[in-house]
Amino acid sequence: MNKRRDLSVEEKLDVLKKYDELPKMSQRQAACKLNVSQSLLGRMLKSRQEIEGNALENVNSNRKRKRAGKEEEVEEALKQWFTKVREKDARVTGPLLRQKAEDLAKKLGKDDFVATEGWFHRWKKRENISFVKPHGEQGEADQVAARSWINSEWPSLIAKYPPSCVFNADETGLYFRALPEHTYAFKNEKTRGTKTSKERLTILCCASMDGEKRKLLAIGKSKNPRCFKGVKNLPVDYTANSNAWMTKEIFTEWLTKWDNELCHDVLLLVDNCTAHVVTVKFKHINLVFLPSNTTSIIQPWDQGIIRTFKAYYRTGMRKNVISVIDSNLEQELCTLRAHEIAKKITVLEGLHLAYEAWNMVSKITIRNCFRHGGFILCPKEVEAAVEKPTDLSTELYNEWINIDEEVQTTELVTEEDICGEIQSKRFKENMVGDSDEEEPDEKPPSTKEMLEALQILRRGIQQRGDFDVFEKHKSYEDMIMKLAEEAKIQSTLDVFLSKN
């Protein structure tokens, strides 16, 4: 009888990689080519997701069998906690880890657990953790890791996909009502200070190397804001939770929806934050994580795409506020101030502004940012710059654009969350509100109000626009009249059905 052959994680990954490169053949033939038994190959293909997941989770690549310690729940909790603090590049020592293990054990109801030196040594070995001295400054280490990944890992990835099938995605926080904090005023004029509005959305942006943009995903705090009442279609995809954060569940839903739309394979580059580490295996999307602490150096979104998007958003929002002020100056008792107007911007209006800003981000900008990160080697293309308001200095403008740069966009995992998940006793649910209390409860305009508004627009265009502008307005009028007629038919039908 042949002696059973156990493979390490590294050896299994190598076999799976070679299997993918084989031409189409039976599993038995493939096993012979790869010098493994057919049963072993079958088990590896069946558990492929777990094997690849172990590699991503830094499991010891030389380990052949998964052995648990005396307190498996405590070990898993400590590993999750260690992963979180290392994501923030915190320095962690042996005594700190042992103390944290005992703290987590108490939260798991294991008061008798003691983190001995022997247990700690075996846990480190199982989880592939070593005690190292950081070399040089952190910035230098990040640069080295970034360049190493671009030079060693990236060529093999790009060889399998054309630029149109290589995407990068990332979240950014957006204070959708924020205006600059400074203003010009007469020297003897008294100005009132106002707090910057920190009403926020989290926006997930995604685009390919050749500039193809995916539809934005916006995450708010209210599931059904009042401003959504009667609205049939939104300009972006929208979801919500109590913190307006990206979570593992939301990211999985977004990926699943995209995967179902695809008919070809794509490569998606993302950072390795907790919300992005999903367990689902997708048919067409190959999810690849960028190295830790390198995204500010190589991730395209951090090279200028997000900044350009926010510059267009804030410029558009500011223009809208100024338009409202100008239109109200005709009123003698006008008391509206810019920040008061901005505070009335609804989530719906913010989504439309985000949609318009995203449309204005050019393919050239996206390609240049992929190039700046090291993903493309051809020369930089000339792109149009976003116009800076003339009344703002460069310093104040940059401060305004970057006002929400450090906003938390992904879920925070606490020790209680870790212990609760492991014990499978408590489930943390997002408390999603049904409405945004700060937004006015506006009724949808009636057909009569819409037609009256059209008449006002027609008079204004006749006095200020030329024939071409009037023709465009006429087509818009026709569309509104069609909607009004459809609403009338539906209303008549509803009355008829209610009587019968």
Short mmCIF file of C-alpha atoms in Angstrom, two decimals:
data_model
loop_
_atom_site.label_atom_id
_atom_site.label_comp_id
_atom_site.label_asym_id
_atom_site.label_seq_id
_atom_site.Cartn_x
_atom_site.Cartn_y
_atom_site.Cartn_z
CA MET A 1 0.00 0.00 0.00
CA ASN A 2 1.31 3.42 -0.96
CA LYS A 3 2.03 5.76 1.93
CA ARG A 4 -0.42 8.65 2.15
CA ARG A 5 1.08 11.84 0.76
CA ASP A 6 0.19 15.12 2.48
CA LEU A 7 0.80 18.42 0.70
CA SER A 8 1.48 21.78 2.30
CA VAL A 9 -0.62 24.84 1.45
CA GLU A 10 2.17 26.10 -0.81
CA GLU A 11 2.36 22.75 -2.64
CA LYS A 12 -1.43 22.65 -3.08
CA LEU A 13 -1.44 26.15 -4.56
CA ASP A 14 1.31 25.10 -6.97
CA VAL A 15 -0.68 22.04 -8.08
CA LEU A 16 -3.82 24.14 -8.61
CA LYS A 17 -1.86 26.70 -10.61
CA LYS A 18 -0.39 24.00 -12.88
CA TYR A 19 -3.84 22.39 -13.22
CA ASP A 20 -5.23 25.69 -14.56
CA GLU A 21 -2.49 25.80 -17.19
CA LEU A 22 -3.23 22.30 -18.53
CA PRO A 23 -5.22 21.87 -21.76
CA LYS A 24 -8.68 20.34 -21.51
CA MET A 25 -8.44 16.71 -20.31
CA SER A 26 -10.01 14.31 -17.84
CA GLN A 27 -9.30 14.63 -14.12
CA ARG A 28 -7.52 11.26 -14.18
CA GLN A 29 -5.17 12.40 -16.97
CA ALA A 30 -4.54 15.67 -15.15
CA ALA A 31 -3.65 13.82 -11.94
CA CYS A 32 -1.08 11.74 -13.83
CA LYS A 33 0.44 14.87 -15.37
CA LEU A 34 0.65 16.56 -11.97
CA ASN A 35 2.00 13.45 -10.20
CA VAL A 36 -0.78 13.30 -7.61
CA SER A 37 -3.58 10.79 -7.06
CA GLN A 38 -6.93 11.45 -8.69
CA SER A 39 -8.69 11.37 -5.32
CA LEU A 40 -6.28 13.98 -3.89
CA LEU A 41 -6.73 16.23 -6.94
CA GLY A 42 -10.50 15.88 -6.64
CA ARG A 43 -10.43 16.88 -2.97
CA MET A 44 -8.20 19.85 -3.75
CA LEU A 45 -10.50 21.10 -6.51
CA LYS A 46 -13.51 20.69 -4.22
CA SER A 47 -11.83 22.63 -1.39
CA ARG A 48 -10.06 25.11 -3.66
CA GLN A 49 -11.78 28.13 -2.12
CA GLU A 50 -10.60 27.12 1.37
CA ILE A 51 -7.02 26.52 0.16
CA GLU A 52 -6.81 29.89 -1.58
CA GLY A 53 -8.46 31.54 1.42
CA ASN A 54 -5.80 30.09 3.73
CA ALA A 55 -3.11 31.58 1.51
CA LEU A 56 -4.77 35.01 1.67
CA GLU A 57 -5.11 34.76 5.45
CA ASN A 58 -1.36 34.21 5.92
CA VAL A 59 -1.71 30.58 7.03
CA ASN A 60 1.69 28.86 7.36
CA SER A 61 2.32 27.73 3.76
CA ASN A 62 4.43 24.76 4.94
CA ARG A 63 1.69 23.36 7.18
CA LYS A 64 0.22 20.10 5.87
CA ARG A 65 -2.62 19.49 8.31
CA LYS A 66 -4.78 21.95 10.20
CA ARG A 67 -4.20 21.43 13.89
CA ALA A 68 -6.10 23.43 16.48
CA GLY A 69 -4.81 24.36 19.91
CA LYS A 70 -6.40 23.57 23.25
CA GLU A 71 -8.75 26.58 22.95
CA GLU A 72 -9.64 26.98 19.29
CA GLU A 73 -12.11 29.82 19.86
CA VAL A 74 -9.57 31.89 21.79
CA GLU A 75 -6.94 31.33 19.10
CA GLU A 76 -9.30 32.39 16.32
CA ALA A 77 -10.34 35.50 18.26
CA LEU A 78 -6.72 36.46 18.90
CA LYS A 79 -5.84 35.95 15.25
CA GLN A 80 -8.69 38.25 14.13
CA TRP A 81 -7.68 40.91 16.67
CA PHE A 82 -4.02 40.67 15.59
CA THR A 83 -5.05 41.06 11.93
CA LYS A 84 -7.00 44.24 12.72
CA VAL A 85 -4.20 45.96 14.63
CA ARG A 86 -1.59 45.04 12.01
CA GLU A 87 -3.78 46.59 9.32
CA LYS A 88 -3.16 49.86 11.19
CA ASP A 89 0.57 49.07 11.40
CA ALA A 90 0.51 48.99 15.22
CA ARG A 91 3.57 47.52 17.00
CA VAL A 92 2.59 44.34 18.87
CA THR A 93 4.81 42.48 21.37
CA GLY A 94 4.61 38.96 22.85
CA PRO A 95 3.46 40.03 26.34
CA LEU A 96 0.75 42.21 24.78
CA LEU A 97 -0.54 39.31 22.65
CA ARG A 98 -0.60 36.93 25.61
CA GLN A 99 -2.47 39.45 27.74
CA LYS A 100 -4.94 40.10 24.92
CA ALA A 101 -5.51 36.33 24.55
CA GLU A 102 -6.50 36.10 28.21
CA ASP A 103 -8.77 39.16 27.90
CA LEU A 104 -10.54 37.66 24.89
CA ALA A 105 -10.84 34.30 26.67
CA LYS A 106 -12.73 35.98 29.53
CA LYS A 107 -15.11 37.59 27.03
CA LEU A 108 -15.68 34.14 25.55
CA GLY A 109 -16.51 32.75 29.00
CA LYS A 110 -13.24 30.81 29.37
CA ASP A 111 -12.04 32.24 32.70
CA ASP A 112 -9.56 29.40 33.33
CA PHE A 113 -7.54 30.00 30.18
CA VAL A 114 -3.86 30.90 30.70
CA ALA A 115 -1.69 32.06 27.79
CA THR A 116 1.47 30.14 28.64
CA GLU A 117 4.77 30.62 26.82
CA GLY A 118 4.43 27.17 25.24
CA TRP A 119 0.89 27.82 24.01
CA PHE A 120 1.94 31.20 22.59
CA HIS A 121 4.90 29.65 20.73
CA ARG A 122 2.69 26.96 19.15
CA TRP A 123 0.02 29.53 18.20
CA LYS A 124 2.60 31.74 16.45
CA LYS A 125 3.90 28.76 14.48
CA ARG A 126 0.42 27.65 13.42
CA GLU A 127 -0.55 31.17 12.29
CA ASN A 128 2.79 31.93 10.55
CA ILE A 129 3.58 34.89 12.82
CA SER A 130 7.14 35.99 13.57
CA PHE A 131 8.72 38.75 15.66
CA VAL A 132 10.60 41.12 13.33
CA LYS A 133 12.33 44.46 13.53
CA PRO A 134 11.01 47.00 10.98
CA HIS A 135 13.74 48.18 8.62
CA GLY A 136 14.14 51.88 7.96
CA GLU A 137 11.31 54.39 7.99
CA GLN A 138 7.74 53.22 7.34
CA GLY A 139 7.54 55.27 4.14
CA GLU A 140 10.65 53.53 2.79
CA ALA A 141 9.27 50.09 3.67
CA ASP A 142 5.99 50.88 1.89
CA GLN A 143 7.85 52.04 -1.23
CA VAL A 144 9.90 48.85 -1.30
CA ALA A 145 6.82 46.62 -0.87
CA ALA A 146 4.91 48.55 -3.52
CA ARG A 147 7.68 48.38 -6.11
CA SER A 148 8.32 44.72 -5.32
CA TRP A 149 4.66 43.84 -5.95
CA ILE A 150 4.54 45.85 -9.19
CA ASN A 151 7.73 44.19 -10.46
CA SER A 152 7.10 40.60 -9.34
CA GLU A 153 3.34 39.98 -9.01
CA TRP A 154 1.77 42.43 -11.44
CA PRO A 155 3.35 41.11 -14.71
CA SER A 156 1.85 37.62 -14.23
CA LEU A 157 -1.59 39.14 -13.52
CA ILE A 158 -1.71 41.56 -16.46
CA ALA A 159 -0.56 38.79 -18.81
CA LYS A 160 -3.96 37.08 -18.32
CA TYR A 161 -6.21 40.13 -18.80
CA PRO A 162 -6.51 42.98 -21.33
CA PRO A 163 -6.60 46.52 -19.85
CA SER A 164 -10.37 46.70 -20.40
CA CYS A 165 -10.79 43.76 -17.98
CA VAL A 166 -8.58 45.11 -15.15
CA PHE A 167 -10.53 47.14 -12.59
CA ASN A 168 -9.76 48.95 -9.35
CA ALA A 169 -12.41 49.81 -6.73
CA ASP A 170 -12.27 51.84 -3.54
CA GLU A 171 -14.53 53.74 -1.14
CA THR A 172 -14.38 57.39 -0.18
CA GLY A 173 -16.32 59.39 2.38
CA LEU A 174 -18.23 62.39 1.03
CA TYR A 175 -19.53 65.32 3.08
CA PHE A 176 -22.23 66.05 0.52
CA ARG A 177 -23.26 69.41 2.04
CA ALA A 178 -19.82 70.88 2.86
CA LEU A 179 -18.95 74.39 1.66
CA PRO A 180 -15.65 76.28 2.11
CA GLU A 181 -15.32 77.75 5.61
CA HIS A 182 -13.95 81.12 4.38
CA THR A 183 -15.63 83.95 2.47
CA TYR A 184 -14.76 87.40 1.16
CA ALA A 185 -16.40 90.24 3.15
CA PHE A 186 -16.16 94.00 3.62
CA LYS A 187 -13.57 94.92 6.24
CA ASN A 188 -16.18 96.48 8.50
CA GLU A 189 -18.71 93.68 7.94
CA LYS A 190 -19.48 91.26 10.78
CA THR A 191 -19.58 87.67 9.58
CA ARG A 192 -21.19 84.76 11.39
CA GLY A 193 -19.23 81.55 11.85
CA THR A 194 -20.83 78.28 10.80
CA LYS A 195 -19.90 74.67 11.38
CA THR A 196 -19.02 72.53 8.39
CA SER A 197 -21.85 70.14 7.63
CA LYS A 198 -20.66 66.57 8.18
CA GLU A 199 -23.68 64.79 6.75
CA ARG A 200 -21.99 62.04 4.82
CA LEU A 201 -22.27 59.31 2.24
CA THR A 202 -19.78 56.57 1.43
CA ILE A 203 -19.20 56.29 -2.32
CA LEU A 204 -17.75 53.16 -3.95
CA CYS A 205 -16.05 54.01 -7.26
CA CYS A 206 -14.84 51.42 -9.76
CA ALA A 207 -13.18 51.77 -13.18
CA SER A 208 -10.94 49.84 -15.56
CA MET A 209 -7.42 50.56 -16.76
CA ASP A 210 -8.73 51.87 -20.08
CA GLY A 211 -11.18 54.26 -18.36
CA GLU A 212 -14.48 52.35 -18.36
CA LYS A 213 -16.47 53.50 -15.31
CA ARG A 214 -18.87 51.35 -13.32
CA LYS A 215 -22.06 52.81 -11.85
CA LEU A 216 -21.42 54.42 -8.44
CA LEU A 217 -22.60 52.73 -5.27
CA ALA A 218 -23.65 55.17 -2.52
CA ILE A 219 -24.12 54.12 1.11
CA GLY A 220 -26.20 56.37 3.34
CA LYS A 221 -27.58 56.21 6.87
CA SER A 222 -31.25 56.15 5.93
CA LYS A 223 -32.77 53.28 3.97
CA ASN A 224 -35.69 55.34 2.68
CA PRO A 225 -34.97 59.09 2.93
CA ARG A 226 -38.05 61.24 2.57
CA CYS A 227 -36.62 62.80 -0.57
CA PHE A 228 -36.88 59.36 -2.25
CA LYS A 229 -40.67 59.39 -1.92
CA GLY A 230 -42.25 58.95 -5.34
CA VAL A 231 -38.84 58.59 -7.06
CA LYS A 232 -38.78 55.61 -9.43
CA ASN A 233 -35.11 55.63 -10.47
CA LEU A 234 -31.91 56.80 -8.80
CA PRO A 235 -28.83 57.92 -10.76
CA VAL A 236 -26.59 55.58 -8.72
CA ASP A 237 -27.01 52.33 -6.80
CA TYR A 238 -27.97 53.04 -3.18
CA THR A 239 -28.01 51.11 0.09
CA ALA A 240 -27.82 52.07 3.75
CA ASN A 241 -26.80 51.17 7.29
CA SER A 242 -26.62 53.07 10.56
CA ASN A 243 -23.04 54.31 9.98
CA ALA A 244 -23.06 54.74 6.19
CA TRP A 245 -20.12 52.30 6.07
CA MET A 246 -19.09 49.67 3.59
CA THR A 247 -19.55 46.22 5.13
CA LYS A 248 -18.61 42.73 4.02
CA GLU A 249 -22.29 42.01 3.26
CA ILE A 250 -22.74 45.11 1.08
CA PHE A 251 -19.49 44.47 -0.79
CA THR A 252 -20.48 40.84 -1.41
CA GLU A 253 -23.90 41.91 -2.76
CA TRP A 254 -22.26 44.47 -5.05
CA LEU A 255 -19.77 41.90 -6.39
CA THR A 256 -22.46 39.24 -6.85
CA LYS A 257 -24.65 41.62 -8.85
CA TRP A 258 -21.72 42.59 -11.09
CA ASP A 259 -20.61 38.95 -11.48
CA ASN A 260 -24.08 38.00 -12.71
CA GLU A 261 -23.92 40.75 -15.36
CA LEU A 262 -20.54 39.64 -16.73
CA CYS A 263 -19.98 37.25 -19.59
CA HIS A 264 -16.16 37.41 -19.45
CA ASP A 265 -13.50 37.27 -16.73
CA VAL A 266 -12.21 40.43 -15.04
CA LEU A 267 -9.49 41.20 -12.50
CA LEU A 268 -10.51 43.46 -9.61
CA LEU A 269 -7.79 45.11 -7.51
CA VAL A 270 -8.81 46.27 -4.01
CA ASP A 271 -7.15 47.03 -0.69
CA ASN A 272 -7.32 44.37 2.01
CA CYS A 273 -9.60 46.14 4.49
CA THR A 274 -11.95 43.91 6.49
CA ALA A 275 -15.03 44.71 4.38
CA HIS A 276 -13.30 43.51 1.19
CA VAL A 277 -12.26 40.06 2.48
CA VAL A 278 -15.26 38.06 1.23
CA THR A 279 -15.66 34.29 1.26
CA VAL A 280 -17.78 33.91 -1.89
CA LYS A 281 -16.15 32.44 -4.99
CA PHE A 282 -17.22 34.35 -8.11
CA LYS A 283 -17.58 32.95 -11.60
CA HIS A 284 -16.08 35.88 -13.53
CA ILE A 285 -14.42 38.17 -10.94
CA ASN A 286 -10.89 37.44 -9.75
CA LEU A 287 -10.45 39.46 -6.54
CA VAL A 288 -6.82 40.42 -5.88
CA PHE A 289 -5.66 42.34 -2.81
CA LEU A 290 -2.99 45.00 -3.04
CA PRO A 291 -0.17 44.67 -0.46
CA SER A 292 -0.81 46.17 2.97
CA ASN A 293 0.28 49.80 3.52
CA THR A 294 0.93 50.39 -0.20
CA THR A 295 -2.42 51.65 -1.49
CA SER A 296 -1.44 55.32 -1.07
CA ILE A 297 1.52 54.60 -3.37
CA ILE A 298 0.10 52.36 -6.10
CA GLN A 299 -3.71 52.28 -5.88
CA PRO A 300 -5.06 54.36 -8.82
CA TRP A 301 -7.86 55.93 -6.74
CA ASP A 302 -5.31 57.42 -4.36
CA GLN A 303 -3.29 58.84 -7.27
CA GLY A 304 -5.92 61.45 -8.15
CA ILE A 305 -9.18 59.86 -9.33
CA ILE A 306 -11.03 60.40 -6.05
CA ARG A 307 -9.67 63.93 -5.72
CA THR A 308 -10.84 64.77 -9.25
CA PHE A 309 -14.28 63.31 -8.54
CA LYS A 310 -14.63 65.40 -5.35
CA ALA A 311 -13.38 68.54 -7.12
CA TYR A 312 -16.13 68.20 -9.73
CA TYR A 313 -18.72 67.39 -7.03
CA ARG A 314 -17.88 70.41 -4.86
CA THR A 315 -17.64 72.75 -7.83
CA GLY A 316 -21.09 71.63 -9.01
CA MET A 317 -22.60 71.92 -5.53
CA ARG A 318 -21.15 75.42 -5.06
CA LYS A 319 -22.55 76.55 -8.43
CA ASN A 320 -26.00 75.31 -7.42
CA VAL A 321 -25.84 77.21 -4.12
CA ILE A 322 -24.74 80.40 -5.89
CA SER A 323 -27.59 80.00 -8.42
CA VAL A 324 -30.11 79.77 -5.57
CA ILE A 325 -28.63 82.91 -3.95
CA ASP A 326 -28.72 84.82 -7.26
CA SER A 327 -32.31 83.85 -7.94
CA ASN A 328 -33.36 84.98 -4.45
CA LEU A 329 -31.57 88.33 -4.61
CA GLU A 330 -34.55 89.63 -6.57
CA GLN A 331 -36.65 89.27 -3.41
CA GLU A 332 -36.44 92.28 -1.11
CA LEU A 333 -36.59 90.25 2.12
CA CYS A 334 -34.14 87.55 1.06
CA THR A 335 -32.28 86.24 4.14
CA LEU A 336 -30.86 83.01 2.73
CA ARG A 337 -27.19 82.32 3.41
CA ALA A 338 -24.94 79.90 1.53
CA HIS A 339 -24.52 77.44 4.42
CA GLU A 340 -28.26 77.49 5.09
CA ILE A 341 -28.91 76.59 1.46
CA ALA A 342 -26.25 73.87 1.53
CA LYS A 343 -27.81 72.31 4.62
CA LYS A 344 -31.04 71.85 2.66
CA ILE A 345 -29.33 69.75 -0.02
CA THR A 346 -31.08 66.37 0.16
CA VAL A 347 -29.51 62.96 -0.22
CA LEU A 348 -31.24 62.70 -3.62
CA GLU A 349 -29.67 65.96 -4.80
CA GLY A 350 -26.31 64.77 -3.47
CA LEU A 351 -26.63 61.55 -5.49
CA HIS A 352 -27.40 63.51 -8.66
CA LEU A 353 -24.39 65.77 -8.06
CA ALA A 354 -22.20 62.69 -7.48
CA TYR A 355 -23.50 61.13 -10.70
CA GLU A 356 -22.70 64.30 -12.67
CA ALA A 357 -19.23 64.59 -11.08
CA TRP A 358 -18.44 60.94 -11.88
CA ASN A 359 -19.48 61.48 -15.51
CA MET A 360 -17.02 64.38 -15.73
CA VAL A 361 -14.03 62.29 -14.60
CA SER A 362 -12.35 61.54 -17.94
CA LYS A 363 -10.88 58.30 -19.22
CA ILE A 364 -7.56 60.12 -19.57
CA THR A 365 -7.58 60.97 -15.84
CA ILE A 366 -8.24 57.34 -14.95
CA ARG A 367 -5.54 56.00 -17.28
CA ASN A 368 -3.03 58.53 -15.96
CA CYS A 369 -3.71 57.45 -12.38
CA PHE A 370 -3.20 53.77 -13.27
CA ARG A 371 0.03 54.91 -14.94
CA HIS A 372 1.12 56.88 -11.87
CA GLY A 373 0.63 53.77 -9.73
CA GLY A 374 2.95 51.79 -11.99
CA PHE A 375 0.35 49.65 -13.78
CA ILE A 376 0.93 51.22 -17.23
CA LEU A 377 4.31 52.07 -18.73
CA CYS A 378 3.33 54.29 -21.70
CA PRO A 379 3.73 58.13 -21.56
CA LYS A 380 1.34 60.35 -19.60
CA GLU A 381 -1.63 61.78 -21.52
CA VAL A 382 -2.65 65.43 -21.34
CA GLU A 383 -5.85 65.90 -19.33
CA ALA A 384 -8.09 68.87 -18.65
CA ALA A 385 -7.74 70.28 -15.14
CA VAL A 386 -10.72 70.99 -12.90
CA GLU A 387 -11.26 74.75 -12.69
CA LYS A 388 -10.51 76.17 -9.24
CA PRO A 389 -12.89 78.91 -8.02
CA THR A 390 -11.08 82.22 -8.48
CA ASP A 391 -12.12 83.52 -5.06
CA LEU A 392 -10.37 80.67 -3.19
CA SER A 393 -6.63 80.43 -2.60
CA THR A 394 -4.92 77.17 -3.51
CA GLU A 395 -4.50 76.36 0.18
CA LEU A 396 -8.17 76.90 1.04
CA TYR A 397 -9.29 75.07 -2.11
CA ASN A 398 -7.19 72.01 -1.25
CA GLU A 399 -8.47 72.10 2.33
CA TRP A 400 -12.05 72.11 1.05
CA ILE A 401 -11.53 69.28 -1.45
CA ASN A 402 -9.78 67.12 1.18
CA ILE A 403 -12.12 67.96 4.06
CA ASP A 404 -13.46 64.39 4.25
CA GLU A 405 -10.25 62.58 3.29
CA GLU A 406 -9.86 60.82 6.67
CA VAL A 407 -13.52 59.85 7.11
CA GLN A 408 -14.06 56.22 8.14
CA THR A 409 -15.70 54.36 5.22
CA THR A 410 -15.63 50.69 6.29
CA GLU A 411 -17.03 48.87 9.31
CA LEU A 412 -15.02 48.80 12.53
CA VAL A 413 -14.74 45.41 14.21
CA THR A 414 -14.58 45.44 18.02
CA GLU A 415 -13.42 42.69 20.36
CA GLU A 416 -17.06 42.07 21.23
CA ASP A 417 -17.87 41.61 17.54
CA ILE A 418 -15.05 39.10 17.14
CA CYS A 419 -16.12 37.05 20.17
CA GLY A 420 -19.77 37.23 19.20
CA GLU A 421 -19.08 35.98 15.67
CA ILE A 422 -16.94 33.08 16.89
CA GLN A 423 -19.50 31.96 19.47
CA SER A 424 -22.32 32.34 16.90
CA LYS A 425 -24.60 33.56 19.69
CA ARG A 426 -25.02 37.20 18.83
CA PHE A 427 -25.60 38.78 15.46
CA LYS A 428 -24.88 42.41 14.99
CA GLU A 429 -27.65 43.99 12.91
CA ASN A 430 -27.45 47.36 11.25
CA MET A 431 -30.16 49.67 12.59
CA VAL A 432 -31.46 51.24 9.40
CA GLY A 433 -33.83 54.18 9.70
CA ASP A 434 -36.84 54.63 7.48
CA SER A 435 -36.35 58.33 6.98
CA ASP A 436 -33.87 61.13 7.33
CA GLU A 437 -35.36 63.46 9.94
CA GLU A 438 -33.26 66.41 8.85
CA GLU A 439 -34.76 66.43 5.37
CA PRO A 440 -38.09 68.15 4.76
CA ASP A 441 -41.08 65.90 4.13
CA GLU A 442 -41.82 67.08 0.60
CA LYS A 443 -44.89 65.89 -1.27
CA PRO A 444 -44.33 64.95 -4.92
CA PRO A 445 -45.49 67.85 -7.15
CA SER A 446 -48.96 67.51 -8.65
CA THR A 447 -49.56 67.47 -12.40
CA LYS A 448 -50.96 71.00 -12.15
CA GLU A 449 -47.81 72.28 -10.40
CA MET A 450 -45.56 70.64 -13.01
CA LEU A 451 -47.50 72.27 -15.88
CA GLU A 452 -47.39 75.67 -14.18
CA ALA A 453 -43.62 75.30 -13.78
CA LEU A 454 -43.33 74.50 -17.49
CA GLN A 455 -45.14 77.72 -18.41
CA ILE A 456 -42.70 79.74 -16.27
CA LEU A 457 -39.72 77.99 -17.91
CA ARG A 458 -41.18 78.61 -21.39
CA ARG A 459 -41.51 82.36 -20.74
CA GLY A 460 -37.97 82.55 -19.36
CA ILE A 461 -36.47 80.69 -22.32
CA GLN A 462 -38.40 82.79 -24.86
CA GLN A 463 -36.87 85.94 -23.35
CA ARG A 464 -33.31 84.64 -22.79
CA GLY A 465 -32.63 81.77 -25.22
CA ASP A 466 -32.38 81.34 -28.96
CA PHE A 467 -34.47 79.08 -31.22
CA ASP A 468 -32.27 75.98 -30.66
CA VAL A 469 -32.64 76.29 -26.89
CA PHE A 470 -36.40 76.67 -27.27
CA GLU A 471 -36.55 73.53 -29.43
CA LYS A 472 -34.74 71.55 -26.73
CA HIS A 473 -37.18 72.87 -24.14
CA LYS A 474 -40.10 71.87 -26.39
CA SER A 475 -38.94 68.25 -26.42
CA TYR A 476 -38.69 68.42 -22.63
CA GLU A 477 -42.25 69.80 -22.47
CA ASP A 478 -43.48 66.93 -24.64
CA MET A 479 -41.94 64.43 -22.24
CA ILE A 480 -43.60 66.10 -19.21
CA MET A 481 -46.96 66.20 -20.99
CA LYS A 482 -46.65 62.49 -21.74
CA LEU A 483 -45.95 61.74 -18.06
CA ALA A 484 -48.95 63.88 -17.06
CA GLU A 485 -51.21 62.02 -19.48
CA GLU A 486 -50.02 58.63 -18.18
CA ALA A 487 -50.64 59.77 -14.58
CA LYS A 488 -54.16 60.89 -15.54
CA ILE A 489 -54.96 57.52 -17.15
CA GLN A 490 -53.64 55.66 -14.10
CA SER A 491 -55.65 57.88 -11.74
CA THR A 492 -58.86 57.26 -13.75
CA LEU A 493 -58.19 53.52 -13.67
CA ASP A 494 -57.62 53.54 -9.90
CA VAL A 495 -60.94 55.38 -9.33
CA PHE A 496 -62.78 52.92 -11.60
CA LEU A 497 -61.32 49.86 -9.79
CA SER A 498 -62.11 51.32 -6.35
CA LYS A 499 -65.80 51.69 -7.31
CA ASN A 500 -65.98 48.09 -8.47
#
